[in-house]
Short mmCIF file of C-alpha atoms in Angstrom, two decimals:
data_model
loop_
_atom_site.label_atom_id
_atom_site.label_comp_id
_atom_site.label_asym_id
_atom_site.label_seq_id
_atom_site.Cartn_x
_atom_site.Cartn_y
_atom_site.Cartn_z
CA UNK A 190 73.78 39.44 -6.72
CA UNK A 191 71.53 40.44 -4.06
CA UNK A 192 72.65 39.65 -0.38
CA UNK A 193 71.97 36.44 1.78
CA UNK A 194 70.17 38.71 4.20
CA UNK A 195 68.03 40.45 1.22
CA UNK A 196 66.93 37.58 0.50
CA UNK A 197 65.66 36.09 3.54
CA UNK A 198 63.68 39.67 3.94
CA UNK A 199 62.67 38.66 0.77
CA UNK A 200 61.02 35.50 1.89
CA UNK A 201 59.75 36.90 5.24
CA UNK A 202 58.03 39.58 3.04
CA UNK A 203 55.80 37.19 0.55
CA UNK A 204 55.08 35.71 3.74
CA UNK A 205 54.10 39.14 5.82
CA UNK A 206 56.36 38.26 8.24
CA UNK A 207 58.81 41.46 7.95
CA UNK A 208 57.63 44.17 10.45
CA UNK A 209 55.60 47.73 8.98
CA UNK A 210 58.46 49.40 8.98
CA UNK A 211 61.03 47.43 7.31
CA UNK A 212 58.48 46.83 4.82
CA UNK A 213 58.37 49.95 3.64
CA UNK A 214 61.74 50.05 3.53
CA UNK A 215 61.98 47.16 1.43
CA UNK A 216 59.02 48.25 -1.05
CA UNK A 217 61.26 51.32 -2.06
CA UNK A 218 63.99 49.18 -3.25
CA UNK A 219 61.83 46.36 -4.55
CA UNK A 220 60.90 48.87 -6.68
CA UNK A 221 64.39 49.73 -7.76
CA UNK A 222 65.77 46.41 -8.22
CA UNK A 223 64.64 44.20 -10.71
CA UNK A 224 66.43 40.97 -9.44
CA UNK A 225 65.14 41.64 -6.33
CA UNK A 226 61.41 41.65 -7.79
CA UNK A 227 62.31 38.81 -9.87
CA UNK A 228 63.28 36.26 -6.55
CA UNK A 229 59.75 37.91 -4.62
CA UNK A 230 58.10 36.68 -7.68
CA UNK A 231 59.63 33.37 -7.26
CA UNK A 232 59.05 33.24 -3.80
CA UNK A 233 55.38 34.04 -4.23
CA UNK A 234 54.88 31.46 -7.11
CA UNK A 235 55.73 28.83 -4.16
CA UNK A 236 53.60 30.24 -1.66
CA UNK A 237 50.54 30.40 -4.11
CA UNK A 238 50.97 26.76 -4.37
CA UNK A 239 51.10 26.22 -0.18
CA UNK A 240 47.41 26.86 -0.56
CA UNK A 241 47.01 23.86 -1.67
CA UNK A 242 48.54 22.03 1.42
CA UNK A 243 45.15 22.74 2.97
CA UNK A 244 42.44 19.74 3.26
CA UNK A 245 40.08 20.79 0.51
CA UNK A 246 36.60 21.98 1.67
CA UNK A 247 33.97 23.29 -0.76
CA UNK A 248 32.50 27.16 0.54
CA UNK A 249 28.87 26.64 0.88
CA UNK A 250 27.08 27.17 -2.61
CA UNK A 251 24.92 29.68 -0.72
CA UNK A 252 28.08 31.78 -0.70
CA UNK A 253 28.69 32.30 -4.59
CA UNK A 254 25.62 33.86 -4.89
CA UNK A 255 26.02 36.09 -2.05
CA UNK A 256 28.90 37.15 -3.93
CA UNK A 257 27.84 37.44 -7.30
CA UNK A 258 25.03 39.38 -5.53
CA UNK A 259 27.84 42.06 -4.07
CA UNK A 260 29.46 42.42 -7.03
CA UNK A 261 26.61 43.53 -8.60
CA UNK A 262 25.83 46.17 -6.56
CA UNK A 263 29.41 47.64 -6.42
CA UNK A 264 30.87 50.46 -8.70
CA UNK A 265 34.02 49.76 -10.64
CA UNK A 266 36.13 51.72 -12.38
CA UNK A 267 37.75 50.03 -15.41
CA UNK A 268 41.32 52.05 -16.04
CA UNK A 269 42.27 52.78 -19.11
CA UNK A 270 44.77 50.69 -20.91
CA UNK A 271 47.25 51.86 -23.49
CA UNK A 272 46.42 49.04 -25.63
CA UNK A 273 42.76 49.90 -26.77
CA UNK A 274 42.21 51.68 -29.70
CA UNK A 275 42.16 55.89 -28.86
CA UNK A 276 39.74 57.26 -31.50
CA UNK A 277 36.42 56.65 -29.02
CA UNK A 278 37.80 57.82 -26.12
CA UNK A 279 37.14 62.03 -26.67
CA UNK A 280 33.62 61.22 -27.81
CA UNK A 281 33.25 58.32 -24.78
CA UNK A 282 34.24 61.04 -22.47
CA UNK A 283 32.35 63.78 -23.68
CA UNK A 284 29.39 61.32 -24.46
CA UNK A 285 30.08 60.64 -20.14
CA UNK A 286 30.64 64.22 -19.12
CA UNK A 287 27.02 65.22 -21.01
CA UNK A 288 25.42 62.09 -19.13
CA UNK A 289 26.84 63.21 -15.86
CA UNK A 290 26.01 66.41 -16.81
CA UNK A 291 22.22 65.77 -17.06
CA UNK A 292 21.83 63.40 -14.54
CA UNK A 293 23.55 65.88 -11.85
CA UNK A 294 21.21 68.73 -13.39
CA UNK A 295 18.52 66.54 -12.43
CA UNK A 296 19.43 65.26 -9.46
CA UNK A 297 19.83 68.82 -8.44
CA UNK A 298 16.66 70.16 -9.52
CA UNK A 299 15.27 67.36 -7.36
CA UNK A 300 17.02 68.08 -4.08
CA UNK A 301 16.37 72.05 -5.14
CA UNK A 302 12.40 70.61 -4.43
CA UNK A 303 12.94 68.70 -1.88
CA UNK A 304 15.04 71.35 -0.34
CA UNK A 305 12.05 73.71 -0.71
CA UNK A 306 9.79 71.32 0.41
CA UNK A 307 11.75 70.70 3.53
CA UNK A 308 11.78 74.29 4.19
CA UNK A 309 7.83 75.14 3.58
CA UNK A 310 7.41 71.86 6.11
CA UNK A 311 9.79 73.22 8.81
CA UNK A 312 8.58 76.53 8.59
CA UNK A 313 4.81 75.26 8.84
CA UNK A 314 6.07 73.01 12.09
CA UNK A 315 7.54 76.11 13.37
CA UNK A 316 4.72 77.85 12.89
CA UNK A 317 2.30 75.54 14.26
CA UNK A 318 4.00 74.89 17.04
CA UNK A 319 4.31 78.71 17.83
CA UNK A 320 0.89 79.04 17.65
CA UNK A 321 0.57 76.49 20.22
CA UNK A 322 2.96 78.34 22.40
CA UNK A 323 1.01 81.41 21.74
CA UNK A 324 -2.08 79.52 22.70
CA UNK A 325 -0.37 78.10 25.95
CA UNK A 326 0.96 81.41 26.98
CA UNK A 327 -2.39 82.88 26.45
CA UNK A 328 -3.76 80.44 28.83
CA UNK A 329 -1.21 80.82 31.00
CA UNK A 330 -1.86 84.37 31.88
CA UNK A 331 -5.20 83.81 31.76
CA UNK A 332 -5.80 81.15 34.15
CA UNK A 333 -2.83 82.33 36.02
CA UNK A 334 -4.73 83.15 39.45
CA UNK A 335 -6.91 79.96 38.56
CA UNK A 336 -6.60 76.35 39.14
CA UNK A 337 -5.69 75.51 35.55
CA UNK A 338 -2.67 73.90 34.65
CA UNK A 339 -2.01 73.96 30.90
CA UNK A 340 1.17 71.47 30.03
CA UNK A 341 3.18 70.97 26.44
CA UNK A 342 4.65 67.78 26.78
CA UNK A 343 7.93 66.64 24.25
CA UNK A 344 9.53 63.28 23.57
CA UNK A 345 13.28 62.64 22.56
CA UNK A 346 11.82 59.62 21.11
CA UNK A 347 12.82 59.89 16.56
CA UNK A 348 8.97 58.31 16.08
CA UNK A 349 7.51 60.91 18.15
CA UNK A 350 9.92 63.88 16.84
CA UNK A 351 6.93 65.77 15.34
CA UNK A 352 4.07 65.12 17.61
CA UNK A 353 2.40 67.64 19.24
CA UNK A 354 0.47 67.43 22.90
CA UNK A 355 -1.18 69.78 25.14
CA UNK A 356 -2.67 68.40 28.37
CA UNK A 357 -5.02 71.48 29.72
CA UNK A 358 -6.46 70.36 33.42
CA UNK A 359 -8.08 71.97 36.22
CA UNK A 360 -7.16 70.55 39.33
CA UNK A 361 -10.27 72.05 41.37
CA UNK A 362 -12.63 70.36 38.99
CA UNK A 363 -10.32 66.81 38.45
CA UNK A 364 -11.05 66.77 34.90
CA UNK A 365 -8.93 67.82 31.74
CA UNK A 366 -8.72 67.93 28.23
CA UNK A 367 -5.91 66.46 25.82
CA UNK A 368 -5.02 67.72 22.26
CA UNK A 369 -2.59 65.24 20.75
CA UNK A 370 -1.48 65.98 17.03
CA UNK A 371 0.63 63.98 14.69
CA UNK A 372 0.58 61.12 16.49
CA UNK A 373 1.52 57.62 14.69
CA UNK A 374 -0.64 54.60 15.43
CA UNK A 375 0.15 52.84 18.56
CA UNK A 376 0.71 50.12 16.89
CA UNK A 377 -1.73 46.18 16.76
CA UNK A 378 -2.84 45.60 20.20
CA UNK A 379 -1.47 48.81 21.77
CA UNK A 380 -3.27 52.20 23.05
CA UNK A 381 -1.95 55.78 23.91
CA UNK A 382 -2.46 56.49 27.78
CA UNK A 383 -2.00 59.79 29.41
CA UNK A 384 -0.75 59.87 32.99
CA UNK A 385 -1.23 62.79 35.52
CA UNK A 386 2.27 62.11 38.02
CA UNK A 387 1.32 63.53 41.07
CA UNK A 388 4.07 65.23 43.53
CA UNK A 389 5.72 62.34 45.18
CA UNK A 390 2.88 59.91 44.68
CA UNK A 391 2.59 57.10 41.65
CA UNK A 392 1.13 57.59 38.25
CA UNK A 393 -2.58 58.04 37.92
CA UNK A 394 -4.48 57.38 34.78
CA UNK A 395 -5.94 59.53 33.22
CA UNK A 396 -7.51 57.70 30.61
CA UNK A 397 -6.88 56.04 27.21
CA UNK A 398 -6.42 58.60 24.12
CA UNK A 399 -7.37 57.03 20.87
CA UNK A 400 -5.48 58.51 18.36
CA UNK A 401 -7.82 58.60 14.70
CA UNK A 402 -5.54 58.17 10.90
CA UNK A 403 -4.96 61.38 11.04
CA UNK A 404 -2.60 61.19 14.01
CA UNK A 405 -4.82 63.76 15.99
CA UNK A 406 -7.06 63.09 19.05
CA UNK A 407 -8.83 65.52 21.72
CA UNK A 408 -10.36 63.61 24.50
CA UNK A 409 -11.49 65.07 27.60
CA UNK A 410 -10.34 63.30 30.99
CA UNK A 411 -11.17 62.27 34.72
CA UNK A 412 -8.54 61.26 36.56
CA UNK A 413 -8.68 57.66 38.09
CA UNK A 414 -8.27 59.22 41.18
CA UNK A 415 -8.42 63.36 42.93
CA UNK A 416 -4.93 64.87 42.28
CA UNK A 417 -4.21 68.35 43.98
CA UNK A 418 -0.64 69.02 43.09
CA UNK A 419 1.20 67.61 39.92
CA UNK A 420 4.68 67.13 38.89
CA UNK A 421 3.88 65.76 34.99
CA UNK A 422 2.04 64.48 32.40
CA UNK A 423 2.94 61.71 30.30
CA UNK A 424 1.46 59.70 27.51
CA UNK A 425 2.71 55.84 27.37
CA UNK A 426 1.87 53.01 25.11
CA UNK A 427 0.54 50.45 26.87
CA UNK A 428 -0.93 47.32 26.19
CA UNK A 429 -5.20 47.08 24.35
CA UNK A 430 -7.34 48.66 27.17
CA UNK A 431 -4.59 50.69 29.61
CA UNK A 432 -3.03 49.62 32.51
CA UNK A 433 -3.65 50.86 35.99
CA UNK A 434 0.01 52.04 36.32
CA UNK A 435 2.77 52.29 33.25
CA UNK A 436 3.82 49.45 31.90
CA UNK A 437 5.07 50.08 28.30
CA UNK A 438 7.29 52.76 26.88
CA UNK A 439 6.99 56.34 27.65
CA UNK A 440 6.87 58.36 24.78
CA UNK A 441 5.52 62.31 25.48
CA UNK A 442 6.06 64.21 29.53
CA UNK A 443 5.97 67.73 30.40
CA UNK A 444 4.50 69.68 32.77
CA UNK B 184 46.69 25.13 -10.10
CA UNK B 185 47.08 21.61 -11.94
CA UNK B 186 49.43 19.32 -13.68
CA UNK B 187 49.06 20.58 -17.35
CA UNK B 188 50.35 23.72 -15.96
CA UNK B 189 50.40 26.31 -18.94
CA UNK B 190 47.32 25.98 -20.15
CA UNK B 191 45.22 26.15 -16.59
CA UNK B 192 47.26 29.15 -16.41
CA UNK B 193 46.49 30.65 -19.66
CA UNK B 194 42.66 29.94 -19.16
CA UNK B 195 42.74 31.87 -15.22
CA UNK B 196 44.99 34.52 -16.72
CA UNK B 197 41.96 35.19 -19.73
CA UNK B 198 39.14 34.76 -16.85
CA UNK B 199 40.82 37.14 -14.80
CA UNK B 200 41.25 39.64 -17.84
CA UNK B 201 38.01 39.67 -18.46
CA UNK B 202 36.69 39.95 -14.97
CA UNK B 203 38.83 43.13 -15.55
CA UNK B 204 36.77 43.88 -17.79
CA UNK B 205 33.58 43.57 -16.49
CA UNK B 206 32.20 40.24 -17.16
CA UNK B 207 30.26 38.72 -14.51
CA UNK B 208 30.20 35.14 -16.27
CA UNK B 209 34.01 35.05 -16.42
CA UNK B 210 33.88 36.27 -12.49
CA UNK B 211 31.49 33.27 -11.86
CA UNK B 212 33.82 30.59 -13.34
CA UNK B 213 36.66 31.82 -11.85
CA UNK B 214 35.00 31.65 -8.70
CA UNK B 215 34.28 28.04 -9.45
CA UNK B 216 37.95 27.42 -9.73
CA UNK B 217 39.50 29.36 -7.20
CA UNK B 218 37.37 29.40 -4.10
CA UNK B 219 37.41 25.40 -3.13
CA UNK B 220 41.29 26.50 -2.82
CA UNK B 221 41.17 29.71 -1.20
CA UNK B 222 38.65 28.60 1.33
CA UNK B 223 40.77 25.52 1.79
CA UNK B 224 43.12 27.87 2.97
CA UNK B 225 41.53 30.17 4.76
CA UNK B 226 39.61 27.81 6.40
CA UNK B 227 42.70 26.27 7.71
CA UNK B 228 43.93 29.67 8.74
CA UNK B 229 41.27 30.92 10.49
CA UNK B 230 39.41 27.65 11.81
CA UNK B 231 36.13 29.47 11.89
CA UNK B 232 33.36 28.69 8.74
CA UNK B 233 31.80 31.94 9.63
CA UNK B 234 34.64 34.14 9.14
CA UNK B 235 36.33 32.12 6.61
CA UNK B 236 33.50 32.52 4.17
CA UNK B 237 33.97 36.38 5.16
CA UNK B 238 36.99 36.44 4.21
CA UNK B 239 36.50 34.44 1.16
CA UNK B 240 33.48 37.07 0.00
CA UNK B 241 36.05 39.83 0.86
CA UNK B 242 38.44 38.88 -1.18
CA UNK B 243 36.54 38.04 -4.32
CA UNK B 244 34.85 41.11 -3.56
CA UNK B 245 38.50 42.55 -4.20
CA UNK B 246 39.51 40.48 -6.85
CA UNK B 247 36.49 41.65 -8.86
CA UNK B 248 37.68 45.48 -8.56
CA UNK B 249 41.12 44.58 -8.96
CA UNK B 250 41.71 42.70 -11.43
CA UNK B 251 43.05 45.06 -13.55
CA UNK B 252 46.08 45.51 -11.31
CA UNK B 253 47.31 41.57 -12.27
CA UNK B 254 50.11 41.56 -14.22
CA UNK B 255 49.95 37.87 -15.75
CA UNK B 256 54.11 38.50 -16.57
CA UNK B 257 54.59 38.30 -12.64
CA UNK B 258 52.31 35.02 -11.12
CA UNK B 259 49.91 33.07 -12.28
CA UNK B 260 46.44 34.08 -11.63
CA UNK B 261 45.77 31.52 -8.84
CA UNK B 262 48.84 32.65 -6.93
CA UNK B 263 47.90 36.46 -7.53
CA UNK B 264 44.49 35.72 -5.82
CA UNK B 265 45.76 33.63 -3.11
CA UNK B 266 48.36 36.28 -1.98
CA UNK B 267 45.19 38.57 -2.35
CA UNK B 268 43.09 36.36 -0.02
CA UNK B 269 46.02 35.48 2.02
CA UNK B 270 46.70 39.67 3.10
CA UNK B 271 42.84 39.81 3.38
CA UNK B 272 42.82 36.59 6.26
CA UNK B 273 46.11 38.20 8.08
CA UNK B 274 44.33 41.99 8.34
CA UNK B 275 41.57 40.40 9.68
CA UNK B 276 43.41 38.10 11.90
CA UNK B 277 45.25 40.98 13.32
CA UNK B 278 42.48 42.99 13.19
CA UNK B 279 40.70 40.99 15.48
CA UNK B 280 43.24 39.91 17.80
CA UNK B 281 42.50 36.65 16.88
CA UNK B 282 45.73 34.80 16.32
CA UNK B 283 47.06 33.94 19.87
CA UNK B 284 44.09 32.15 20.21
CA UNK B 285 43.89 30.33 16.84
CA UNK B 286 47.53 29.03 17.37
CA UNK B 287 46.44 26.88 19.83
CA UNK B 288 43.47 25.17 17.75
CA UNK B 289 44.30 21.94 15.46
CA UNK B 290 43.80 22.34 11.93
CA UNK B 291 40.53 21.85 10.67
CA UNK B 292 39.50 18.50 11.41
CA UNK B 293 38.86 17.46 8.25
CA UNK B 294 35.62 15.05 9.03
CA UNK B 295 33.85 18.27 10.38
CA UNK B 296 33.10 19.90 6.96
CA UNK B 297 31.82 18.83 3.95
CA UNK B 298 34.35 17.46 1.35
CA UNK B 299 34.20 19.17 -1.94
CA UNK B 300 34.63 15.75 -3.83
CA UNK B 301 32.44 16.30 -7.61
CA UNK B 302 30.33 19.42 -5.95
CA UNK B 303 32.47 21.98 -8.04
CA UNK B 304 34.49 22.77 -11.02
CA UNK B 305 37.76 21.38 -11.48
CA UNK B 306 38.07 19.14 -8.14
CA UNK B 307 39.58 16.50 -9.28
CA UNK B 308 42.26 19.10 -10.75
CA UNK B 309 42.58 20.63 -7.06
CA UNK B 310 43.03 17.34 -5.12
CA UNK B 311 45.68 16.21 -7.99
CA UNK B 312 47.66 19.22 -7.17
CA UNK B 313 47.08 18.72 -3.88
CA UNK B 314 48.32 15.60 -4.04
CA UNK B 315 51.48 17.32 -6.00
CA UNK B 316 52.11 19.97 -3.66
CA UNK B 317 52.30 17.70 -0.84
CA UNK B 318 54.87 15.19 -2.68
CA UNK B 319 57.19 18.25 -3.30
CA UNK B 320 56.64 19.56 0.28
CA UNK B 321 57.93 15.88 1.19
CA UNK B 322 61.18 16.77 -0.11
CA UNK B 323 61.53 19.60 1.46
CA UNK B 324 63.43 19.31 4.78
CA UNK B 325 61.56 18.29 7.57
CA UNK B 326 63.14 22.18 9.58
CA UNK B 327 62.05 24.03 6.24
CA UNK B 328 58.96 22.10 5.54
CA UNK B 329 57.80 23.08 9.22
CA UNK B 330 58.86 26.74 9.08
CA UNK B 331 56.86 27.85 5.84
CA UNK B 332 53.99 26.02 6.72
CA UNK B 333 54.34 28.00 10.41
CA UNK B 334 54.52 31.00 8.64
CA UNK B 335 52.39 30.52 5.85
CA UNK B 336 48.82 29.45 7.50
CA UNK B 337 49.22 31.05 10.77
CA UNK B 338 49.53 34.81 11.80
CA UNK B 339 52.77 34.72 13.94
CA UNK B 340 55.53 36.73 14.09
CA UNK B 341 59.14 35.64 12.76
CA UNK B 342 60.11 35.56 16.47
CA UNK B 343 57.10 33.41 17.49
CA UNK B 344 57.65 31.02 14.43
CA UNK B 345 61.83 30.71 16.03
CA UNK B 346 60.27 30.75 19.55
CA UNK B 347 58.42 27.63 18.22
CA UNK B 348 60.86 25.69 16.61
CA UNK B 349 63.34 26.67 19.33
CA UNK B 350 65.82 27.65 16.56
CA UNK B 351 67.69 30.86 16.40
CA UNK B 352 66.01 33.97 14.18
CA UNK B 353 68.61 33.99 11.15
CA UNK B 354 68.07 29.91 10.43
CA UNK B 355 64.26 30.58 10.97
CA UNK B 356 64.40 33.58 8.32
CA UNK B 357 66.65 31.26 5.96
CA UNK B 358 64.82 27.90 6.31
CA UNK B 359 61.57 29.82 5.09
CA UNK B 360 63.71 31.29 2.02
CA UNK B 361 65.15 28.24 0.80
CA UNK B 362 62.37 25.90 1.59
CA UNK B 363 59.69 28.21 -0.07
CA UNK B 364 62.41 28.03 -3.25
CA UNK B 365 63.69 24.65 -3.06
CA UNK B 366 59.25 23.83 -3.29
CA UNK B 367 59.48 26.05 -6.28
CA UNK B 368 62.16 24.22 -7.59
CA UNK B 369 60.60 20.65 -7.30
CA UNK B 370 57.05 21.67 -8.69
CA UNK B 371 58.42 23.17 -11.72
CA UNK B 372 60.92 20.07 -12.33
CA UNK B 373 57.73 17.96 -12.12
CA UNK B 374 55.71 19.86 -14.77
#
């Protein structure tokens, strides 16, 4: 005979009521006691019908096949149960295990290539862009008593990860050249537009930089207006045509 | 789920072991029979469409990959998935912080959404035991009737559910007990 107080736990517990720590508690000798289990069972069989006390409202029909559709794309995994026949299970298993098997073989040979692919790309990134550097550097101490400024500018931007610019300008003669390298399309109605950011004056353009399929582009530039001493480049996207000052996103600065 | 008892039971109990199986078209018909019920409920619970039909697809979404765990010796298949659907509505109820707030709204009005009258399978079987559950709930005391249906559609706390009925703990804790038996009681002595 299980005690008056067991057995309103009982009833708080088909209903959630009993707090995470008595339930525990209780679990361990629900599974013990079989009169116990028998009155939760009860208990539960009345609750299930409380459902009903609801007013009845159909789920929208869209929402079957939004489930059906989940169900679909979930893995199950059916247990085994002790009453199916036993004789297919060694070859079922070992029919699985070679399956697996194959399909990890090839999904390993595939990342293997991928994985070699990723590493020829990376290394040819790394060694373009250290041949840029070399370029740069070359420049540098080249031009270093002159007045040519060579710039490598970056973005933090994921689309622009990869691309590649080099902004080369002489300030005594006001013009430039830009080398811009995997590049995506601006997008419909949009242009790349390089920006010289003079110390502690506004943007000035330097001029639109179409970029071809290829994502490259070299375009030599005059500044809209004389700049003598500059802080940055930048390239933005701006609207068809440019902008006389920035307007849309920022995507590439250095200096 | 309706009057002629043992064999509704015997057909969800065979739908349900063969969605443990694997079959999608048993899945789909028991999802015709359950979910006007379970979203009933939920529905009630939660007073939101939105996140009543998430925590209808939630549960079904459980039901599918657990099917295998109902025992058909314990409950009957309906009761199994409301209990089911029932845990899924309180964890997200709690999850969300929800319930405070949803104890003060009415119950769904029941104008607002569309009636499920001959849009799905086995209606006319859910408003008869609807019907049928309410009769036996009428002879349930008034105090018990009151505290089960506190504590069964609404996420409080056996303290809140006393609080509310002004009514000391221990009575609270046995009027749910008896009233959720004494309902068992008169639903089987009808069938």
């Amino acid at each position: 005979m299980i005690d008056e107080t067991l057995q309103d736990d009982a009833g708080l517990y088909v209903m959630r009521l009993l707090p995470p720590d008595e339930v525990v508690a209780f679990d361990k000798r629900l599974a013990a006691d079989p009169e116990l289990r028998a009155l939760v069972e009860q208990l539960e069989d009345a609750a299930g019908h409380l459902a009903h006390v609801a007013p009845t409202v159909a789920p929208p029909p869209a929402l079957k096949g939004r489930i059906l559709s989940d169900i679909r794309h979930e893995v199950r995994v059916i247990p085994f149960t002790a009453g199916r026949k036993l004789a297919w299970v060694p070859w079922a298993l070992a029919a699985g295990l070679a399956i697996a098997a194959t399909m990890f073989w090839q999904q390993a040979s595939i990342y293997r290539q991928q994985s070699v692919a990723y590493r020829q790309e990376s290394l040819s990134y790394r060694e373009q862009t250290r041949s840029q550097e070399t370029l740069i550097a070359e420049l540098r101490s080249r031009d270093a008593l002159s007045s040519v400024q060579i710039a490598s500018l970056s973005s933090k931007l994921a689309t622009y990860e990869k691309a590649l610019a080099t902004v080369v300008y002489d300030a005594q003669q006001q013009r430039g050249l830009v080398k811009l390298d995997r590049f995506p399309k601006a997008g419909a109605e949009k242009d790349y537009q390089l920006w010289i950011i003079p110390t502690g004056g506004n943007p000035v353009s330097a001029g639109l930089v179409p970029v071809g399929d290829d994502g490259l582009a070299r375009v030599s530039f005059k500044p809209t207006q004389a700049v003598k001493s500059i802080d940055a480049f930048a390239i933005s996207v701006e609207p068809a045509g440019g902008s006389t000052q920035p307007r849309g996103e920022v995507v590439l600065v250095g200096k | 789920m309706s009057t002629n008892g043992d064999n509704q039971r015997q057909v969800d109990a065979e739908l349900l072991s063969r969605v443990a199986a694997g079959d999608e078209d048993a899945f789909a018909r028991l999802y015709d029979r359950f979910s006007p019920g379970l979203y009933s409920m939920v529905l009630k619970m939660t007073g939101d469409e939105a996140e009543a039909q998430d925590v209808l697809q939630d549960a079904f979404s459980h039901i599918w990959r657990k099917a295998m765990t109902f025992d058909p010796r314990r409950s009957a298949a309906f009761t199994w998935a409301v209990m089911v659907t029932r845990n899924k509505c309180i964890d997200r109820l709690r999850v969300r912080q929800r319930f405070a707030r949803i104890a003060e709204k009415a119950a769904v009005e029941e104008q607002s959404a569309p009636k499920v009258d001959d849009i799905s399978v086995g209606l006319a079987e859910l408003n008869e035991e609807r019907g049928r559950v309410r009769a036996a709930l009428d002879q349930v005391t008034q105090d018990q009737r009151q505290a089960i249906e506190l504590a069964f559609f609404n996420d409080f706390t056996h303290e809140e559910i006393a609080e509310r009925l002004s009514t000391p703990l221990g009575t609270v804790k046995a009027r749910i007990r008896r009233g959720l038996l004494k309902l068992r009681e008169i639903l089987e002595g009808q069938s």
